[in-house]
XYZ file of C-alpha atoms in Angstrom:
766
model
C 294.674 -46.345 237.822
C 297.608 -46.228 240.207
C 296.838 -46.810 243.846
C 296.629 -43.677 245.982
C 299.347 -43.251 248.688
C 297.096 -44.378 251.521
C 296.164 -47.467 249.492
C 299.622 -48.260 248.107
C 300.224 -52.048 248.048
C 302.916 -53.346 250.339
C 306.150 -53.252 248.354
C 307.418 -56.508 249.817
C 304.312 -58.331 248.627
C 303.791 -60.151 251.914
C 300.453 -61.529 253.045
C 299.922 -58.778 255.598
C 300.106 -56.034 252.995
C 297.649 -57.748 250.687
C 295.402 -58.592 253.636
C 295.138 -54.902 254.488
C 294.060 -54.038 250.974
C 291.611 -56.928 250.662
C 290.062 -55.924 254.000
C 289.598 -52.399 252.623
C 287.772 -53.862 249.617
C 285.428 -55.861 251.829
C 284.649 -52.778 253.902
C 283.760 -51.002 250.679
C 281.620 -53.963 249.618
C 279.758 -53.928 252.945
C 279.165 -50.178 252.677
C 277.743 -50.504 249.158
C 275.561 -53.396 250.243
C 274.162 -51.407 253.164
C 273.518 -48.437 250.883
C 271.695 -50.591 248.328
C 269.588 -52.146 251.105
C 268.601 -48.712 252.458
C 267.656 -47.464 249.017
C 265.649 -50.618 248.303
C 263.799 -50.317 251.607
C 263.029 -46.681 250.851
C 261.725 -47.484 247.374
C 259.486 -50.275 248.686
C 258.061 -47.957 251.331
C 256.727 -45.555 248.717
C 253.021 -46.032 247.923
C 250.529 -44.162 245.816
C 251.580 -41.019 243.975
C 251.372 -40.168 240.302
C 251.832 -42.822 237.613
C 255.270 -41.362 236.915
C 256.227 -41.634 240.576
C 255.060 -45.238 240.703
C 257.033 -46.061 237.574
C 260.133 -44.471 239.063
C 259.599 -46.486 242.236
C 259.351 -49.747 240.262
C 262.511 -48.949 238.322
C 264.350 -48.107 241.539
C 263.114 -51.296 243.208
C 264.359 -53.451 240.327
C 267.691 -51.618 240.128
C 268.493 -51.847 243.833
C 267.285 -55.456 244.082
C 269.610 -56.484 241.251
C 272.531 -54.525 242.710
C 271.987 -56.040 246.147
C 271.912 -59.553 244.666
C 275.086 -58.800 242.717
C 276.956 -57.461 245.748
C 275.888 -60.445 247.854
C 276.935 -63.024 245.253
C 280.603 -61.972 245.006
C 281.493 -62.457 248.666
C 283.817 -65.391 248.008
C 286.985 -64.528 246.114
C 286.094 -60.854 245.725
C 289.691 -59.949 244.788
C 291.909 -62.546 243.143
C 294.686 -60.719 241.337
C 296.976 -57.754 240.954
C 298.925 -56.339 238.030
C 302.101 -54.362 238.598
C 303.087 -52.338 235.526
C 306.553 -51.151 234.547
C 305.227 -47.590 234.775
C 304.733 -48.055 238.532
C 300.954 -48.483 238.473
C 299.242 -51.269 240.403
C 295.775 -52.546 239.551
C 293.709 -55.053 241.513
C 291.364 -57.394 239.603
C 288.229 -59.021 241.015
C 284.702 -60.200 240.457
C 283.161 -56.742 240.080
C 284.223 -53.120 240.022
C 284.504 -51.057 243.209
C 285.325 -47.338 243.160
C 286.604 -44.747 245.623
C 283.507 -42.536 245.693
C 284.984 -40.368 248.455
C 287.974 -39.326 246.362
C 288.434 -38.986 242.619
C 286.369 -42.064 241.761
C 289.462 -44.111 240.953
C 288.968 -47.877 240.806
C 289.701 -49.737 243.998
C 288.972 -53.022 242.228
C 288.757 -53.596 238.490
C 285.984 -55.838 237.136
C 287.597 -58.854 235.442
C 285.493 -58.146 232.325
C 286.790 -54.597 231.869
C 289.178 -54.075 228.913
C 291.869 -52.861 231.311
C 291.819 -56.267 233.031
C 292.746 -58.222 229.895
C 296.511 -58.294 230.639
C 295.735 -60.392 233.710
C 294.721 -63.176 231.334
C 296.773 -62.463 228.220
C 300.127 -61.077 229.309
C 303.070 -63.451 228.848
C 306.807 -63.134 229.184
C 307.041 -62.888 225.391
C 304.265 -60.284 225.257
C 303.976 -58.663 228.693
C 301.693 -55.778 227.634
C 303.519 -53.461 230.034
C 303.069 -55.819 232.993
C 306.087 -56.374 235.217
C 304.454 -58.767 237.665
C 301.151 -60.661 237.787
C 300.072 -61.721 241.237
C 297.386 -64.312 241.995
C 295.773 -63.722 245.376
C 294.075 -66.708 246.971
C 291.582 -66.065 249.735
C 289.508 -68.155 252.105
C 286.429 -66.265 253.190
C 287.872 -62.766 253.729
C 291.372 -63.907 254.593
C 294.354 -63.926 252.214
C 295.944 -67.376 252.407
C 298.441 -67.499 249.526
C 300.155 -65.422 246.859
C 301.535 -66.680 243.537
C 303.721 -64.272 241.574
C 304.780 -64.345 237.931
C 307.589 -62.046 236.826
C 306.902 -61.247 233.176
C 310.443 -60.256 232.336
C 312.367 -62.454 229.899
C 315.633 -61.515 231.594
C 314.592 -63.003 234.920
C 311.522 -65.174 234.297
C 311.655 -68.967 234.251
C 308.124 -70.005 233.395
C 308.650 -73.762 233.199
C 307.885 -76.390 230.597
C 304.111 -76.291 230.760
C 303.870 -72.560 230.203
C 306.328 -72.656 227.361
C 304.524 -75.505 225.657
C 300.898 -74.632 226.387
C 300.901 -70.897 226.988
C 299.592 -71.148 230.541
C 299.208 -68.048 232.666
C 299.311 -68.295 236.446
C 300.423 -71.929 236.411
C 300.637 -72.254 240.196
C 297.172 -70.795 240.753
C 295.767 -72.851 237.883
C 297.171 -76.149 239.138
C 295.996 -75.373 242.667
C 292.487 -74.866 241.317
C 292.662 -78.064 239.266
C 293.821 -80.117 242.241
C 290.987 -78.842 244.431
C 288.433 -81.502 245.386
C 285.125 -81.386 243.528
C 282.024 -80.576 245.580
C 279.182 -81.505 243.209
C 278.844 -77.907 241.987
C 280.893 -76.275 239.269
C 283.252 -73.487 240.325
C 283.995 -70.452 238.220
C 287.452 -70.055 236.672
C 287.501 -66.268 236.787
C 290.839 -66.210 238.636
C 292.575 -68.658 236.272
C 291.195 -67.918 232.798
C 293.826 -68.751 230.189
C 294.677 -66.780 227.065
C 292.891 -69.028 224.563
C 289.828 -69.022 226.813
C 289.883 -65.244 227.307
C 289.935 -64.578 223.557
C 286.774 -66.663 223.167
C 285.054 -65.128 226.198
C 285.572 -61.618 224.791
C 284.678 -62.425 221.177
C 282.121 -60.085 219.603
C 278.420 -60.401 220.400
C 276.976 -60.714 216.902
C 276.847 -63.832 214.761
C 277.251 -67.524 215.568
C 280.424 -68.454 217.452
C 281.221 -72.179 217.613
C 283.642 -73.299 220.334
C 285.058 -76.758 219.644
C 286.955 -78.387 222.494
C 287.743 -81.853 223.738
C 287.125 -83.142 227.272
C 288.376 -80.944 230.083
C 289.193 -77.915 227.926
C 286.824 -75.699 229.903
C 284.090 -75.334 227.262
C 281.314 -74.964 229.808
C 283.281 -72.558 231.986
C 284.149 -70.464 228.935
C 280.498 -70.377 227.860
C 279.299 -69.203 231.294
C 282.034 -66.609 231.670
C 281.175 -65.417 228.168
C 277.569 -64.925 229.291
C 278.795 -62.785 232.204
C 281.155 -60.840 229.931
C 278.477 -60.124 227.309
C 276.022 -58.906 229.947
C 278.699 -56.584 231.325
C 279.854 -55.244 227.947
C 276.511 -55.125 226.122
C 274.163 -54.643 229.063
C 272.011 -52.054 227.336
C 271.395 -54.426 224.428
C 270.868 -57.565 226.501
C 269.199 -56.358 229.709
C 265.702 -56.286 228.199
C 265.791 -59.483 226.130
C 268.172 -61.449 228.367
C 270.522 -64.369 227.758
C 269.427 -68.005 227.514
C 271.884 -70.753 228.501
C 270.806 -74.224 227.331
C 272.305 -77.341 228.919
C 271.883 -81.054 228.194
C 269.954 -82.070 231.316
C 268.703 -80.921 234.717
C 271.641 -82.515 236.551
C 273.977 -80.370 234.495
C 271.981 -77.213 235.220
C 272.163 -77.878 238.951
C 275.907 -78.435 238.592
C 276.521 -75.055 236.912
C 273.803 -73.154 238.785
C 276.125 -71.150 241.067
C 278.668 -70.038 238.464
C 276.896 -66.988 237.037
C 275.688 -65.658 240.418
C 279.280 -65.926 241.678
C 280.273 -63.732 238.723
C 277.689 -61.117 239.666
C 275.018 -62.097 237.117
C 271.643 -63.293 238.387
C 269.339 -62.576 235.437
C 270.310 -65.369 233.019
C 267.794 -68.122 232.229
C 269.263 -71.629 232.525
C 267.193 -74.298 230.798
C 267.200 -77.565 228.918
C 265.414 -77.832 225.577
C 262.799 -79.928 227.376
C 261.969 -77.006 229.692
C 261.348 -74.440 226.959
C 257.608 -75.017 226.543
C 255.774 -73.304 229.439
C 253.351 -75.544 231.282
C 254.983 -78.800 230.170
C 257.003 -81.044 232.500
C 258.943 -83.290 230.165
C 259.893 -86.020 232.643
C 259.044 -89.075 230.538
C 261.609 -91.161 228.707
C 261.732 -92.172 225.060
C 263.449 -95.179 223.608
C 266.600 -94.278 221.666
C 264.734 -95.099 218.469
C 261.768 -92.875 219.312
C 264.031 -89.972 220.357
C 265.989 -90.227 217.116
C 262.851 -90.270 214.956
C 261.275 -87.342 216.804
C 264.435 -85.350 216.240
C 264.449 -85.752 212.454
C 263.786 -82.830 210.130
C 261.088 -84.889 208.400
C 258.876 -84.449 211.478
C 258.180 -80.897 210.283
C 256.266 -82.337 207.316
C 254.608 -85.022 209.442
C 253.287 -82.407 211.873
C 252.135 -80.088 209.085
C 250.200 -82.972 207.552
C 248.744 -83.857 210.956
C 247.371 -80.320 211.200
C 245.994 -80.461 207.652
C 244.262 -83.751 208.485
C 242.210 -81.942 211.121
C 240.861 -79.478 208.530
C 238.177 -81.778 207.159
C 235.254 -81.594 204.767
C 232.265 -83.971 204.749
C 232.077 -86.863 202.313
C 228.630 -85.702 201.173
C 226.773 -83.299 203.461
C 226.975 -82.316 207.105
C 223.691 -81.896 208.944
C 223.551 -79.020 211.418
C 220.780 -78.720 214.013
C 219.539 -75.269 214.947
C 216.455 -74.752 217.097
C 213.981 -77.261 215.686
C 215.439 -77.199 212.197
C 218.178 -79.128 210.396
C 220.368 -77.349 207.857
C 223.017 -78.875 205.616
C 226.511 -77.995 204.516
C 227.450 -79.755 201.303
C 230.965 -80.784 200.302
C 231.371 -78.029 197.720
C 230.485 -75.283 200.216
C 232.921 -76.697 202.752
C 235.691 -76.987 200.156
C 235.273 -73.316 199.253
C 235.436 -72.364 202.937
C 238.555 -74.466 203.513
C 240.270 -73.025 200.438
C 239.535 -69.490 201.607
C 240.808 -70.222 205.120
C 244.015 -71.817 203.876
C 244.419 -68.964 201.434
C 244.875 -66.577 204.334
C 248.231 -68.360 204.988
C 247.568 -67.986 208.675
C 248.130 -70.746 211.281
C 245.349 -73.264 211.791
C 243.604 -71.669 214.780
C 243.734 -68.182 213.276
C 242.646 -69.359 209.816
C 239.738 -71.166 211.474
C 237.944 -67.842 211.824
C 237.720 -67.440 208.028
C 236.462 -71.032 207.686
C 233.803 -70.556 210.365
C 232.705 -67.182 208.960
C 232.133 -68.706 205.510
C 230.045 -71.561 206.846
C 228.094 -69.317 209.212
C 227.211 -67.185 206.188
C 225.965 -70.298 204.384
C 223.914 -71.426 207.380
C 222.523 -67.935 207.964
C 221.416 -67.772 204.343
C 219.539 -71.076 204.697
C 218.004 -70.056 208.031
C 216.892 -66.675 206.692
C 215.290 -68.206 203.609
C 213.462 -70.816 205.655
C 212.248 -68.249 208.171
C 210.892 -66.031 205.420
C 209.056 -68.977 203.846
C 207.582 -69.808 207.237
C 206.395 -66.215 207.613
C 204.407 -66.465 204.399
C 203.259 -70.074 204.402
C 203.580 -71.527 207.870
C 201.935 -68.821 209.930
C 198.269 -68.156 208.830
C 197.815 -64.963 210.828
C 200.623 -63.241 208.899
C 198.946 -61.441 205.998
C 200.613 -60.265 202.840
C 200.226 -56.553 202.566
C 199.020 -54.922 199.385
C 201.724 -54.926 196.740
C 203.882 -57.498 198.571
C 204.721 -60.863 196.969
C 205.432 -64.129 198.737
C 209.072 -64.151 197.666
C 209.851 -60.621 198.874
C 212.425 -60.053 201.614
C 210.655 -59.216 204.836
C 213.744 -59.428 207.097
C 215.982 -56.402 207.254
C 219.758 -56.379 207.795
C 219.338 -56.252 211.553
C 217.105 -59.332 211.524
C 219.615 -61.214 209.397
C 222.452 -60.216 211.730
C 220.423 -61.465 214.699
C 219.866 -64.838 213.042
C 223.553 -65.145 212.237
C 224.492 -64.218 215.814
C 222.127 -66.875 217.170
C 223.730 -69.445 214.892
C 227.180 -68.436 216.058
C 226.104 -68.761 219.694
C 224.467 -72.164 219.234
C 226.325 -75.026 220.923
C 225.109 -77.520 218.325
C 226.291 -75.321 215.461
C 229.606 -74.893 217.245
C 229.940 -78.682 217.643
C 229.220 -79.247 213.967
C 231.752 -76.700 212.744
C 234.281 -77.897 215.296
C 234.039 -81.396 213.856
C 235.327 -80.005 210.565
C 237.906 -77.497 211.787
C 238.511 -77.779 215.559
C 240.373 -75.264 217.635
C 243.466 -77.206 218.756
C 246.262 -76.947 221.274
C 249.704 -78.391 220.546
C 249.270 -80.792 223.462
C 245.958 -82.129 222.218
C 247.065 -82.559 218.632
C 250.353 -84.304 219.476
C 248.695 -86.597 221.982
C 245.985 -87.483 219.456
C 248.647 -88.126 216.827
C 250.923 -90.348 218.922
C 248.133 -92.387 220.506
C 246.424 -93.201 217.196
C 248.244 -95.486 214.731
C 245.681 -94.452 212.101
C 246.245 -90.707 212.504
C 250.014 -91.231 212.577
C 249.951 -93.340 209.416
C 247.871 -90.710 207.605
C 250.176 -87.846 208.632
C 253.425 -89.717 208.025
C 252.545 -91.204 204.652
C 255.730 -92.667 203.181
C 257.945 -90.388 205.288
C 258.193 -93.016 208.035
C 258.155 -96.794 207.775
C 255.677 -98.908 209.667
C 258.423 -99.948 212.099
C 259.394 -96.326 212.727
C 255.791 -95.348 213.365
C 255.474 -98.220 215.840
C 258.322 -96.722 217.900
C 256.358 -93.457 218.199
C 252.968 -94.841 219.240
C 252.241 -94.629 222.967
C 249.372 -94.661 225.449
C 247.264 -91.682 226.433
C 248.754 -91.775 229.949
C 252.354 -91.523 228.776
C 254.288 -88.547 230.125
C 255.753 -85.873 227.905
C 259.398 -86.451 227.040
C 262.176 -83.943 226.205
C 261.969 -85.012 222.546
C 258.266 -84.053 222.527
C 258.978 -80.418 223.394
C 260.389 -79.384 219.971
C 257.364 -81.090 218.382
C 254.999 -79.154 220.626
C 256.830 -75.951 219.778
C 256.568 -76.705 216.055
C 252.843 -77.348 216.442
C 252.421 -74.093 218.347
C 253.767 -72.331 215.254
C 251.560 -74.336 212.887
C 248.432 -73.895 214.993
C 248.858 -70.328 216.155
C 247.273 -68.982 219.292
C 243.779 -67.612 218.937
C 243.395 -65.866 222.281
C 240.378 -63.771 221.313
C 238.032 -65.676 223.632
C 240.507 -65.583 226.532
C 241.093 -61.871 225.942
C 237.363 -61.183 225.883
C 236.913 -63.146 229.116
C 239.777 -61.252 230.759
C 238.276 -57.920 229.728
C 234.885 -59.026 231.057
C 236.372 -59.899 234.463
C 238.199 -56.573 234.599
C 234.950 -54.723 233.845
C 233.214 -56.610 236.644
C 236.055 -55.855 239.077
C 235.985 -52.197 238.108
C 232.196 -52.024 238.496
C 232.440 -53.609 241.951
C 235.185 -51.185 242.989
C 233.164 -48.254 241.705
C 230.210 -49.407 243.790
C 232.337 -49.617 246.928
C 233.794 -46.180 246.243
C 230.333 -44.701 245.733
C 229.195 -45.952 249.154
C 232.332 -44.663 250.875
C 232.091 -41.272 249.219
C 228.680 -40.672 250.754
C 230.557 -39.913 253.978
C 233.116 -37.742 252.285
C 231.988 -34.607 254.094
C 233.451 -35.935 257.340
C 236.928 -36.084 255.771
C 239.312 -33.199 256.158
C 239.599 -31.309 252.887
C 243.361 -31.873 252.915
C 242.945 -35.677 253.005
C 242.951 -37.486 249.649
C 239.608 -38.624 248.357
C 238.876 -42.353 248.831
C 238.708 -42.782 245.068
C 242.204 -41.352 244.611
C 243.672 -43.612 247.303
C 242.068 -46.869 246.182
C 242.583 -46.246 242.471
C 246.260 -45.574 243.125
C 246.621 -48.721 245.236
C 244.869 -50.904 242.637
C 247.069 -49.540 239.882
C 250.243 -49.860 241.953
C 249.407 -53.455 242.878
C 248.994 -54.434 239.232
C 252.191 -52.678 238.212
C 254.145 -54.197 241.086
C 253.158 -57.731 240.065
C 254.723 -57.033 236.676
C 257.820 -55.246 237.963
C 258.667 -58.011 240.459
C 259.420 -60.421 237.591
C 262.899 -60.391 236.109
C 263.451 -60.677 232.360
C 264.491 -64.304 232.874
C 261.287 -65.074 234.805
C 259.102 -63.421 232.181
C 260.966 -65.281 229.446
C 260.491 -68.632 231.175
C 256.713 -68.142 231.136
C 256.464 -66.890 227.539
C 256.977 -69.341 224.683
C 257.234 -66.502 222.191
C 259.998 -64.681 224.061
C 263.104 -63.984 221.951
C 266.505 -63.627 223.612
C 269.323 -61.206 222.963
C 271.905 -63.997 223.022
C 271.770 -67.784 223.143
C 274.464 -70.034 224.649
C 274.222 -73.788 224.073
C 276.435 -76.298 225.861
C 276.906 -79.816 224.461
C 275.511 -78.356 221.249
C 276.539 -81.392 219.222
C 273.823 -83.427 220.972
C 270.879 -81.436 219.643
C 268.607 -82.765 216.927
C 267.361 -80.818 213.888
C 264.020 -80.328 215.660
C 265.807 -79.002 218.757
C 267.582 -76.466 216.568
C 264.336 -75.276 214.990
C 263.027 -74.477 218.478
C 266.221 -72.670 219.522
C 266.458 -70.657 216.309
C 262.957 -69.325 217.016
C 264.136 -68.239 220.481
C 266.990 -66.204 218.955
C 266.024 -64.804 215.530
C 269.000 -62.404 215.644
C 271.316 -65.472 215.455
C 273.547 -64.018 218.179
C 274.768 -67.332 219.587
C 277.620 -69.128 221.295
C 277.631 -72.884 220.700
C 280.095 -75.071 222.590
C 280.726 -78.768 222.246
C 282.802 -81.571 220.813
C 281.619 -83.610 217.835
C 283.795 -86.496 219.063
C 281.527 -86.735 222.113
C 278.216 -86.835 220.214
C 276.133 -89.583 221.760
C 272.534 -88.614 220.945
C 271.175 -90.635 218.012
C 269.838 -87.453 216.387
C 272.969 -85.420 217.163
C 275.356 -83.946 214.604
C 278.624 -85.360 213.285
C 279.901 -81.971 212.089
C 279.240 -78.310 212.863
C 278.643 -77.503 209.200
C 275.987 -80.207 208.951
C 274.257 -78.824 212.026
C 274.318 -75.125 211.137
C 274.020 -74.948 207.338
C 270.179 -75.108 207.270
C 269.988 -71.997 209.456
C 273.016 -69.776 208.823
C 274.763 -71.379 205.857
C 278.508 -70.845 206.253
C 278.072 -67.618 208.240
C 279.584 -68.883 211.476
C 283.053 -68.735 212.990
C 285.009 -71.517 214.695
C 287.280 -71.193 217.722
C 289.089 -74.173 219.266
C 290.191 -75.015 222.800
C 293.228 -77.287 222.736
C 294.366 -77.632 226.360
C 292.865 -80.188 228.750
C 292.724 -78.705 232.257
C 290.618 -81.447 233.853
C 291.902 -84.867 232.883
C 295.387 -86.090 233.861
C 297.641 -87.324 231.061
C 297.492 -90.920 232.336
C 293.721 -91.042 231.888
C 293.833 -89.331 228.496
C 296.271 -91.986 227.263
C 293.607 -94.586 227.970
C 290.785 -92.499 226.501
C 292.803 -91.979 223.305
C 292.048 -95.577 222.339
C 288.309 -94.855 222.385
C 288.806 -91.580 220.512
C 290.647 -93.404 217.712
C 287.586 -95.628 217.270
C 285.380 -92.541 216.935
C 287.605 -90.987 214.274
C 291.287 -91.847 213.724
C 291.939 -88.295 212.510
C 290.885 -86.705 215.814
C 293.535 -85.665 218.334
C 292.925 -85.482 222.053
C 293.640 -82.148 223.785
C 296.952 -81.801 225.629
C 296.723 -82.361 229.378
C 298.403 -79.760 231.572
C 299.309 -82.189 234.336
C 300.039 -85.744 235.381
C 298.458 -87.236 238.485
C 300.920 -90.077 239.033
C 297.919 -92.424 239.371
C 297.459 -94.743 236.351
C 293.896 -95.867 235.586
C 293.120 -99.497 236.419
C 291.038 -102.116 234.618
C 289.659 -105.331 236.092
C 287.051 -107.940 235.179
C 283.972 -107.937 237.372
C 284.662 -111.566 238.283
C 287.887 -110.526 240.031
C 286.545 -107.584 242.003
C 283.488 -106.687 243.991
C 281.912 -103.546 242.629
C 280.848 -102.511 246.119
C 284.392 -102.863 247.454
C 285.784 -100.979 244.431
C 283.381 -98.107 245.129
C 284.370 -98.075 248.807
C 288.051 -97.946 247.810
C 287.434 -95.012 245.468
C 285.463 -93.094 248.105
C 288.350 -93.503 250.533
C 290.883 -92.472 247.893
C 288.797 -89.392 247.016
C 289.419 -88.147 250.574
C 286.210 -86.148 250.790
C 285.888 -85.551 247.045
C 283.254 -86.856 244.663
C 283.012 -90.256 242.953
C 280.778 -91.289 240.060
C 279.802 -94.736 238.823
C 278.966 -94.551 235.106
C 277.064 -97.463 233.621
C 274.859 -98.564 230.710
C 271.192 -97.648 231.155
C 270.258 -101.350 231.300
C 272.302 -101.811 234.487
C 271.178 -98.641 236.265
C 268.348 -100.045 238.419
C 270.361 -103.086 239.482
C 273.397 -101.016 240.488
C 271.317 -98.507 242.412
C 270.233 -101.315 244.727
C 273.829 -102.543 245.188
C 275.690 -99.294 245.841
C 276.018 -97.548 249.219
C 274.196 -94.334 250.011
C 276.727 -91.515 250.192
C 276.366 -87.820 249.402
C 279.698 -87.931 247.569
C 278.644 -90.824 245.289
C 276.679 -90.453 242.048
C 275.298 -93.255 239.881
C 274.726 -91.972 236.360
C 274.281 -93.109 232.803
C 276.791 -91.683 230.347
C 274.151 -89.324 228.968
C 273.497 -87.926 232.444
C 277.238 -87.432 233.041
C 277.722 -85.152 230.031
C 279.493 -81.946 231.036
C 280.131 -83.113 234.620
C 283.384 -83.927 236.403
C 284.320 -85.918 239.501
C 287.453 -86.637 241.527
C 287.106 -90.357 240.860
C 285.155 -92.322 238.244
C 284.288 -96.026 237.884
C 283.147 -97.050 234.408
C 281.094 -100.251 234.556
C 280.664 -102.582 231.560
C 282.363 -100.480 228.864
C 281.636 -103.176 226.295
C 277.899 -102.749 226.923
C 278.237 -98.970 226.616
C 279.862 -99.435 223.191
C 277.257 -101.956 222.063
C 274.380 -99.861 223.376
C 274.151 -97.449 220.447
C 275.588 -96.694 217.009
C 277.677 -94.034 218.759
C 278.815 -96.254 221.582
C 282.505 -95.349 221.231
C 281.579 -91.683 221.549
C 279.744 -92.523 224.768
C 282.691 -94.470 226.152
C 285.046 -91.592 225.326
C 282.789 -89.302 227.368
C 282.712 -91.751 230.295
C 286.497 -92.160 230.378
C 287.125 -88.410 230.522
C 284.981 -87.342 233.488
C 287.646 -87.910 236.170
C 290.024 -85.275 237.530
C 292.190 -87.727 239.550
C 291.365 -91.426 239.440
C 289.747 -93.754 236.907
C 288.782 -97.399 237.202
C 287.203 -99.625 234.527
C 285.241 -102.763 235.425
C 284.376 -104.934 232.447
C 282.065 -107.940 232.341
C 283.452 -109.628 229.230
C 286.807 -109.489 227.481
C 288.639 -106.186 227.661
C 287.923 -103.979 224.644
C 290.758 -104.205 222.145
C 291.432 -100.415 221.891
C 291.896 -100.320 225.680
C 294.286 -103.289 225.849
C 297.750 -102.236 226.905
C 296.534 -99.003 228.430
C 296.065 -98.928 232.155
């Protein structure tokens, strides 16, 4: 992997030498991009042909589209490092691999995920792994603007206190990245990944990996870079099923949205739990009490009972109208039908078929008997032939089948049977359950108290909430999806379309004699175009897009950020999305704020994988200055005195301040922080009860965000103002957890404005 003579790096290591090489890489990138565009254009231009040719075209279209997107997404920071080995080799490291296709196919640029790139992240003076010098190359657009060198030689290296204490690699480049102003979007850390982070990123694919880390330790960045690494290393296994990344809220997803594309991966599905039920927009809000109750494991039994309650039998008899007659279904007959249907052990909608078949048989038997009696006694002109008795069967099997088919097609019969065992959707059943105190009481039994049920009851016009989505998903499993009618309707439409097309072709072919014999027949052309159009609609969708539209899709790997916030019902949904249990879960139990969230990883995972999971910890705080962490430590001690905050890698020289609201104007404090941020971002974090009032008071500024603590999870800002910390603490049983989260969102400055007496754990700090 040594550089060829014409590409040998400048021995003096000056900017000009590195600029020449980086320019070469960008020329190679442009050439590959142009080639991919030409190939894509050529593939799209192909029409018709054999089925095999069309399949090959679709594969080529997908391949070149993905490659073009990948090449376009790595424009910024294409090359960020170089390794000089004692053996004289030099290797450049960047966002993706580029090769010298004109020569011996040697790497011009090594993908950061390749095994050979690991020394860039792991080599230290104590364990250099053959590396003499590690160079960090900083670029702006396509221009090299700075170089930071580390000499990994114990005889000459002086790595400084931080590296010795915390094991930091590329300290200068790391601190430069940490000091950079925030823009409202998360940046990747591919150029400054640290050793403890790299080991987690490259951990094996299989099994459940739990990454525990305090504020600012890079949990989210590690999770996203792990997604990119897994797709690179295990692409054959993951390309078809895809990777699902689950975040706590939509704000968070927007914040991280550019990270994976910048790493060359565009096929990952980013979602919240509330977005994982196709067709549902979960934009409503639950009370904390309702959200906590909906998240409980006991809701599984409540929902199962709610389904069972819709499988009814009549108190005495059910009258069923058919033509001008009335037939009856007695309780015993219905009980036998229900027992047979439930005995199939199939979901409600699929078991319904057995229930309906049983009762249709009973109705057909009554209708047949009555019709035969009418033939003998009610119609005088019908004579009994010689040797025939009045109780003989005069209807053959075909007649009986016709009667049964007429019963099955009768709307009134359908209504009667539907009243006993309706075909249900998850949406209908859950809405019926939560808008009816009577239905809810019947399903809940003694599993929920009257007060708890009252928290769940809502109006029919209420919007779906994120906590409803796991309940809908559970009901989808309990109900099953009987798509036989939809499938039959789809097949009917396709037959009609085909018949219409055949008619058009027949008319056109009447003039076929005027066509040159060498020209394709009209039928061949149109059939090929119809087939190609259908196939193209399918091929244009990526795996992530198909997964987003399919509730039953299962993923090759699942990554969950802020995993400690999820409820037992959330986990049931996610476990169904990844039955292989290939998962990466990142979070911090000290930051659990959701009322249904977990207080320990073992508590959260034991119902699903027992003790078959592995724990990795991140111990270094890259985001939060030491001065701010000293203040936040008081809140952490209230969460759990045994917990220790992660070590901060830097000091800002700016102590956090605390003032009573009576002594300061919130508006002026916000203006001061915006000025101090010098173009960076500022967030005001407040209790939910104050949100509407503050929104009216604060200035409109693209750099300013007003958020509740829950909305701020996983985010970071240059400056943060925490308003009414005492109300945040009092707002929930996990109020100290919430305050700890709020105090650790800042990368530079922190201010605390309290409305009552200063909280005791924060006295003396700041």
